[in-house]
Structure formats: structure tokens, C-alpha cells
Amino acid sequence: MTAMNDVPDPETENTRIRRSRNKVLGLLLLAFVVLVYAISIVKMN
Amino acid sequence: MTQQTAVPLVTDWRDFFALTKPRVMSLVIFTGLCGMLAAPERIHPVLGFTAILCIAVGAGGAAALNQWWEADLDAGMRRTSGRPLPAGRMDRINARDFGVALSVGSVLLMGVAIGWLAAVILALSIVYYAVVYTIWLKPRTPQNIVIGGGAGAFPPLIGWVAATGDITLMPIALFAIIFFWTPPHFWSLALFVQSDYAKVGIPMLPVVAGEVATRRQILLYSALLLPLSLVPWMIGGAGSVYGLSAAALSLAFLVLATRVGLRRRSGEADSMKPEKQLFAFSVIYLFALFAALVADRWLVVQG
């Protein structure tokens, strides 16, 4: 096995980073929606 | 010679997170939460969580703007050269936009959900750190830490105002404690990393005024911190649990500061142990002092 095999392909690496970023962003947006919903309920009460 | 086309790597979400200085943020969250819990009025847990989230996100935004502005300086210091911007893992414009988005978003959410007085103070704290301290004072005056310390002193004030909607003497006393705690905390660090600061031309007190003057100033601020930490007890804002804890902690702080203040470095090979001890204890001091404040309040509520 050569050292070349250990270096990840930049395109593959970028796809992996983009996917994980999208997941985190999605979770943050979901958490924000839940928070706004909870604030609205508290304010209405 | 072969020419390779480099594919720039996309910035990882962990680098955006690192840009918010999570370790500093933990202290901001803690002191903000303590300010809120020490207040005489109770806040709904959802609103309390939102207020702390806004304080944390606002601090993260200010930290991102700080790193955007200081990217070149950070690259020249060993302690900061691994940060996302100097390490080349992030574009500067992305860092700036990220900082602005977090700052504006946190202030708006604070205003809409909690109240506009808390939102205005949060906005003030962000501008104070990102503009007054980072852009204006830090590169110009060796007193940068003294005035810049105000930025870190805002969280308990915001936490208190979020709970009560009012500014009284007690949150101002909490503000003053952090304000006077900041110089000995940072200058003890600056004493053992001063070669780094000198290299990038930041006029930290040890670089400009010398070690002797810095040690004297550390001692002065630590001596002032002792009576100041007792103010919440003296004005009736906290009970004896806080008073005794504050007295013991501040005395220990003063003892360590005296060792630093009266010391002369034995040479370049000096390990700076007392300075490192003071820096480490200063972090514990602030956590313990505010924890004592909350414990004291909790005991009062429990009757």
C-alpha cells in the first residue's frame, strides 16, 4: 500500500464536509423552529 | 515541473464552531446564568433558556468578528496560529458574515422574546468587544485589557436584566467584579506569553511598561477586587454564604497575586510558575464566586 492511498480525494472530502454541514444546519434550524414555537406558547400564556 | 490544480476544501462546521471561542463562551454562559439565577425575580425556563442562548450566540458572534479582524495577528502567535482563519481553513469574508449574522440574530431574538433593554445591553456588549476593544483599543493602548474587560463583564448584567427588566446596584456590582477581575487574569497570562504579543506588535502592558509595572498593576487590581467582591453582601443583595465564600476566594486571589506582584523573574529560563498559578486560579475564582452567589440565593429561596 502506498502513501497516496491514505490521502483522501479533495472532492470526496468536500462532499463529506458539505453533508455534515447540511446536517448540522438542518438540526439548528429545526431547534430554532421548536424554540420559536415554545416562546410563542409561553408568551400567549 | 508539473502543475497541480488544488481543490480548496470547504469549511467544516467544526471550524465555524471554533470561531465562536467555545471555551470563553462557557464562562459567558455561566456568569450570565448566575446573574439570572441570582436575580430576585423568576423567569420562565423557556425564556431563561432563550436569554442565555442569546447571550452565548452574541458572545460567539463577537468572538467571530474578533478573529476576522485579528486573523493576521493570530497567524503570528503560536497560541492562536491554529485557529480556522490563520490556518487557512476558512475564508475571511465567511468569518465576518458569520459573526455579523450571529450578532444581529442574537440581539433581535433577545429583543422580541425577552425585552429590548436586555437586547440593547447585549448589542452594546458586542459592539464593545468587537469594535471598542478589538479594533480600537487593543492595538493602541497598553490599558486595552482594563477597558476591554468591560465586554466580559456584561453577561451577568444581561442575565439579571432579562429576569427583572431593570438595572439596580446589584447587577452593576457583578459587572464591576468581572471588570476588576479581568486585568489580573489577562496580565498574568500576558506575563508568560509576552514574547508572542511582542512579536505581533500588540501593546500589552508587559511589552510596553515592562514586567515590574505589570506585576504592580496585578497586585493593585487584586487588592481592589477583595472589597469589591464583598459589595453584593454589604448592600444586602447576597447573604453570608456568598460573603464568606467571596472573602475566602478573594483573599486566596490576593495571596497568589502578591506572590506575582512582589516577584522578580530569575531569567529567561524562569518557568513562571506563580504567574501560571494565578492565571489558573483566576478562572476557578470566577466560577466559584458566581456559584456561591447562586447557592446563596437558592438557600434564601428555600428559606
Coordinates of C-alpha atoms in Angstrom, one line a residue:
Chain A
M1 CA 0.0 0.0 0.0
T2 CA 1.4 3.4 -0.9
A3 CA 1.0 6.7 1.0
M4 CA -1.1 8.0 -1.9
N5 CA -3.9 5.7 -0.8
D6 CA -4.0 7.4 2.7
V7 CA -4.7 10.9 1.3
P8 CA -8.5 11.4 0.8
D9 CA -9.6 12.8 -2.5
P10 CA -10.4 16.5 -2.1
E11 CA -13.7 16.2 -4.0
T12 CA -14.8 13.3 -1.8
E13 CA -13.7 15.2 1.3
N14 CA -15.6 18.3 0.2
T15 CA -18.8 16.2 -0.3
R16 CA -18.4 14.7 3.2
I17 CA -17.8 18.1 4.8
R18 CA -20.8 19.6 2.9
R19 CA -23.1 16.7 4.0
S20 CA -22.1 17.1 7.7
R21 CA -22.5 20.9 7.5
N22 CA -26.0 20.4 6.0
K23 CA -27.0 18.0 8.7
V24 CA -25.8 20.4 11.4
L25 CA -27.6 23.4 9.8
G26 CA -30.8 21.3 9.4
L27 CA -30.7 20.4 13.1
L28 CA -30.1 24.0 14.1
L29 CA -33.0 25.2 12.0
L30 CA -35.2 22.6 13.5
A31 CA -34.1 23.6 17.0
F32 CA -34.8 27.2 16.2
V33 CA -38.4 26.4 15.0
V34 CA -39.0 24.5 18.2
L35 CA -37.7 27.4 20.3
V36 CA -39.8 30.0 18.5
Y37 CA -42.9 27.7 18.9
A38 CA -42.1 27.3 22.7
I39 CA -41.5 31.1 23.1
S40 CA -44.9 31.8 21.4
I41 CA -46.7 29.4 23.7
V42 CA -45.1 30.9 26.8
K43 CA -45.9 34.5 25.6
M44 CA -49.5 33.6 24.8
N45 CA -49.9 32.3 28.4
Chain B
M1 CA 7.7 20.8 -13.3
T2 CA 4.1 19.6 -13.0
Q3 CA 1.3 22.0 -12.2
Q4 CA -1.4 20.7 -9.9
T5 CA -4.9 22.2 -9.6
A6 CA -5.6 22.5 -5.9
V7 CA -9.3 22.0 -4.9
P8 CA -10.0 24.3 -2.0
L9 CA -11.5 22.5 0.9
V10 CA -15.0 23.5 2.1
T11 CA -15.0 24.8 5.7
D12 CA -16.1 22.2 8.2
W13 CA -18.9 23.1 10.6
R14 CA -16.4 22.5 13.5
D15 CA -14.4 25.5 12.3
F16 CA -17.4 27.7 12.4
F17 CA -18.0 26.4 15.9
A18 CA -14.3 27.1 16.9
L19 CA -14.7 30.6 15.6
T20 CA -17.2 31.3 18.4
K21 CA -14.4 30.6 21.1
P22 CA -16.4 27.9 22.9
R23 CA -14.2 27.9 26.0
V24 CA -14.7 31.7 26.5
M25 CA -18.4 31.1 25.8
S26 CA -18.7 28.6 28.6
L27 CA -17.6 31.3 31.1
V28 CA -20.0 33.8 29.5
I29 CA -22.9 31.3 29.7
F30 CA -22.0 30.5 33.3
T31 CA -21.8 34.2 34.5
G32 CA -24.9 35.1 32.5
L33 CA -26.8 32.2 34.1
C34 CA -25.6 33.1 37.5
G35 CA -26.7 36.8 37.0
M36 CA -30.2 35.5 36.0
L37 CA -30.5 33.0 38.9
A38 CA -29.2 35.5 41.5
A39 CA -32.0 37.9 40.5
P40 CA -34.9 38.3 42.9
E41 CA -37.5 37.7 40.2
R42 CA -38.1 34.4 38.5
I43 CA -38.2 34.0 34.7
H44 CA -40.0 31.2 32.8
P45 CA -37.5 28.4 32.0
V46 CA -38.1 28.7 28.2
L47 CA -37.5 32.4 28.3
G48 CA -34.5 31.9 30.6
F49 CA -33.0 29.4 28.2
T50 CA -33.6 31.8 25.3
A51 CA -31.9 34.7 27.1
I52 CA -28.8 32.6 27.9
L53 CA -28.8 31.3 24.3
C54 CA -28.9 34.9 23.0
I55 CA -26.0 35.9 25.4
A56 CA -24.0 32.8 24.2
V57 CA -24.7 33.4 20.5
G58 CA -24.0 37.1 20.8
A59 CA -20.6 36.3 22.5
G60 CA -19.9 33.8 19.7
G61 CA -20.7 36.5 17.1
A62 CA -18.4 39.0 18.8
A63 CA -15.6 36.3 19.0
A64 CA -16.0 35.6 15.3
L65 CA -15.7 39.3 14.4
N66 CA -12.7 39.5 16.7
Q67 CA -11.0 36.6 14.9
W68 CA -12.0 38.1 11.5
W69 CA -10.3 41.4 12.4
E70 CA -7.2 39.8 14.0
A71 CA -6.6 37.0 11.5
D72 CA -3.1 38.4 10.6
L73 CA -2.1 38.9 14.2
D74 CA -3.3 35.4 15.1
A75 CA -1.1 33.9 12.4
G76 CA 1.9 35.4 14.1
M77 CA 1.3 33.9 17.5
R78 CA 1.9 30.3 18.4
R79 CA -1.1 30.2 20.7
T80 CA -3.5 31.3 18.0
S81 CA -1.9 30.2 14.7
G82 CA -4.0 27.0 14.6
R83 CA -7.4 28.9 14.6
P84 CA -9.5 28.5 11.4
L85 CA -8.6 31.8 9.7
P86 CA -4.8 31.9 10.2
A87 CA -4.6 28.1 9.5
G88 CA -6.3 28.8 6.1
R89 CA -9.3 26.6 6.8
M90 CA -11.8 29.4 6.3
D91 CA -12.4 32.5 4.1
R92 CA -12.2 35.8 5.9
I93 CA -15.5 37.1 4.4
N94 CA -17.3 34.0 5.6
A95 CA -16.0 34.6 9.1
R96 CA -17.1 38.2 9.0
D97 CA -20.6 37.4 7.7
F98 CA -20.9 34.6 10.2
G99 CA -20.1 37.0 13.1
V100 CA -22.5 39.6 11.9
A101 CA -25.3 37.1 11.4
L102 CA -24.8 35.7 14.9
S103 CA -24.6 39.1 16.5
V104 CA -27.7 40.6 14.8
G105 CA -29.7 37.4 15.2
S106 CA -29.0 37.2 18.9
V107 CA -29.9 40.8 19.6
L108 CA -33.2 40.6 17.6
L109 CA -34.2 37.3 19.3
M110 CA -33.4 38.8 22.7
G111 CA -35.5 41.9 21.9
V112 CA -38.5 40.0 20.6
A113 CA -38.5 37.2 23.2
I114 CA -37.1 38.8 26.4
G115 CA -37.1 42.5 26.2
W116 CA -35.5 45.4 24.5
L117 CA -33.5 46.7 27.5
A118 CA -31.6 43.3 27.6
A119 CA -31.3 43.4 23.8
V120 CA -29.7 46.9 23.9
I121 CA -27.2 45.9 26.6
L122 CA -26.4 42.7 24.6
A123 CA -25.8 44.9 21.4
L124 CA -23.7 47.2 23.5
S125 CA -21.6 44.3 24.8
I126 CA -21.0 43.0 21.2
V127 CA -20.0 46.5 19.9
Y128 CA -17.8 47.0 22.9
Y129 CA -15.9 43.8 22.3
A130 CA -15.8 43.7 18.5
V131 CA -15.2 47.4 17.9
V132 CA -14.1 49.3 21.1
Y133 CA -11.8 46.6 22.3
T134 CA -10.7 44.6 19.2
I135 CA -10.5 47.4 16.6
W136 CA -9.9 50.5 18.6
L137 CA -8.2 49.8 22.0
K138 CA -6.2 46.6 21.7
P139 CA -3.8 47.8 19.0
R140 CA -3.4 51.3 20.6
T141 CA -3.1 51.3 24.3
P142 CA -1.5 49.0 27.0
Q143 CA -4.6 49.7 29.1
N144 CA -6.6 47.7 26.4
I145 CA -7.3 44.9 28.9
V146 CA -8.7 47.3 31.6
I147 CA -11.3 48.9 29.3
G148 CA -11.8 45.8 27.2
G149 CA -12.6 43.9 30.4
G150 CA -16.0 45.6 30.3
A151 CA -17.0 43.4 27.4
G152 CA -16.7 40.2 29.5
A153 CA -18.5 41.9 32.4
F154 CA -21.8 42.3 30.6
P155 CA -23.2 38.7 30.8
P156 CA -24.4 38.7 34.4
L157 CA -25.8 42.2 33.9
I158 CA -27.8 41.0 30.8
G159 CA -28.9 37.8 32.7
W160 CA -30.1 39.9 35.6
V161 CA -31.9 42.4 33.3
A162 CA -33.5 39.5 31.4
A163 CA -35.0 38.2 34.6
T164 CA -36.1 41.6 36.2
G165 CA -36.3 44.0 33.3
D166 CA -34.5 46.5 35.5
I167 CA -30.9 47.7 36.3
T168 CA -30.1 48.0 40.0
L169 CA -27.0 48.3 42.1
M170 CA -26.6 44.5 42.4
P171 CA -26.0 43.8 38.7
I172 CA -23.7 46.8 38.5
A173 CA -21.7 45.3 41.4
L174 CA -21.5 42.0 39.5
F175 CA -20.4 43.9 36.4
A176 CA -17.7 45.7 38.5
I177 CA -16.4 42.4 39.9
I178 CA -15.7 40.9 36.5
F179 CA -14.3 44.3 35.3
F180 CA -11.7 44.4 38.1
W181 CA -11.0 40.6 37.8
T182 CA -10.1 40.9 34.1
P183 CA -6.8 42.8 34.4
P184 CA -5.0 40.4 36.8
H185 CA -6.5 37.4 34.9
F186 CA -5.1 38.6 31.5
W187 CA -1.9 40.2 32.6
S188 CA -0.9 37.0 34.4
L189 CA -1.3 35.3 31.1
A190 CA 0.4 38.1 29.2
L191 CA 3.4 37.7 31.5
F192 CA 4.2 34.2 30.3
V193 CA 3.2 34.6 26.7
Q194 CA 4.6 38.2 26.2
S195 CA 7.1 37.2 23.6
D196 CA 4.1 36.2 21.4
Y197 CA 2.4 39.6 21.9
A198 CA 5.6 41.5 21.3
K199 CA 6.2 39.6 18.0
V200 CA 2.9 40.8 16.5
G201 CA 3.1 44.4 18.0
I202 CA 0.2 44.2 20.4
P203 CA 1.0 46.8 23.1
M204 CA 0.2 44.6 26.1
L205 CA 1.3 46.1 29.4
P206 CA 4.3 43.7 30.0
V207 CA 5.6 44.6 26.5
V208 CA 5.1 48.4 26.8
A209 CA 5.5 49.2 30.5
G210 CA 7.6 46.2 31.5
E211 CA 7.2 43.4 33.9
V212 CA 7.7 45.3 37.1
A213 CA 4.9 47.8 36.3
T214 CA 2.6 44.9 35.2
R215 CA 3.2 43.0 38.4
R216 CA 2.4 46.1 40.4
Q217 CA -0.9 46.6 38.5
I218 CA -1.9 43.0 39.0
L219 CA -1.4 43.5 42.7
L220 CA -3.4 46.7 42.7
Y221 CA -6.4 45.3 40.9
S222 CA -6.4 42.2 43.0
A223 CA -6.4 44.3 46.2
L224 CA -9.3 46.3 44.8
L225 CA -11.1 43.1 43.9
L226 CA -11.2 42.0 47.6
P227 CA -13.6 44.7 48.9
L228 CA -15.5 44.9 45.6
S229 CA -16.3 41.2 45.8
L230 CA -18.0 41.8 49.2
V231 CA -20.2 44.6 47.8
P232 CA -23.2 42.2 47.0
W233 CA -23.1 41.1 50.6
M234 CA -22.7 44.6 52.0
I235 CA -25.7 46.0 50.1
G236 CA -27.9 43.1 51.1
G237 CA -28.0 41.5 47.6
A238 CA -26.4 38.3 48.9
G239 CA -26.2 36.5 52.2
S240 CA -23.4 35.2 54.4
V241 CA -22.8 32.1 52.3
Y242 CA -21.7 34.4 49.5
G243 CA -20.0 36.8 51.8
L244 CA -17.8 34.2 53.5
S245 CA -17.0 32.5 50.1
A246 CA -16.2 35.8 48.5
A247 CA -13.9 36.8 51.4
A248 CA -12.0 33.4 51.3
L249 CA -11.7 33.3 47.5
S250 CA -10.6 36.9 47.2
L251 CA -8.0 36.5 50.0
A252 CA -6.6 33.5 48.2
F253 CA -6.6 35.5 44.9
L254 CA -4.7 38.3 46.7
V255 CA -2.1 35.9 48.2
L256 CA -1.4 34.5 44.7
A257 CA -1.3 38.0 43.2
T258 CA 1.1 39.2 45.9
R259 CA 3.5 36.4 45.0
V260 CA 3.3 37.5 41.4
G261 CA 3.4 41.2 42.3
L262 CA 6.5 41.1 44.5
R263 CA 8.4 38.7 42.4
R264 CA 11.3 39.3 40.0
R265 CA 11.9 36.9 37.2
S266 CA 15.1 34.9 37.7
G267 CA 16.0 34.9 34.0
E268 CA 14.8 33.6 30.6
A269 CA 14.7 30.1 31.9
D270 CA 12.2 31.0 34.6
S271 CA 9.2 28.7 34.5
M272 CA 6.8 31.5 35.6
K273 CA 5.0 29.1 38.0
P274 CA 3.4 31.8 40.2
E275 CA 2.0 33.6 37.1
K276 CA 0.6 30.3 35.7
Q277 CA -0.9 29.5 39.1
L278 CA -2.6 32.9 39.4
F279 CA -4.0 32.6 35.8
A280 CA -5.4 29.1 36.6
F281 CA -6.8 30.2 39.9
S282 CA -8.4 33.3 38.4
V283 CA -10.7 31.1 36.3
I284 CA -11.6 28.9 39.2
Y285 CA -12.2 32.1 41.3
L286 CA -14.8 33.5 39.0
F287 CA -16.7 30.2 38.6
A288 CA -16.6 29.6 42.4
L289 CA -17.6 33.2 43.3
F290 CA -20.7 33.1 41.0
A291 CA -21.6 29.6 42.1
A292 CA -21.5 30.8 45.7
L293 CA -23.8 33.7 44.7
V294 CA -26.4 31.3 43.2
A295 CA -26.1 28.8 46.1
D296 CA -26.7 31.7 48.5
R297 CA -29.8 32.8 46.5
W298 CA -31.0 29.2 46.4
L299 CA -30.7 28.9 50.2
V300 CA -32.7 32.2 50.7
V301 CA -35.5 30.9 48.4
Q302 CA -35.6 27.6 50.2
G303 CA -35.9 29.6 53.5

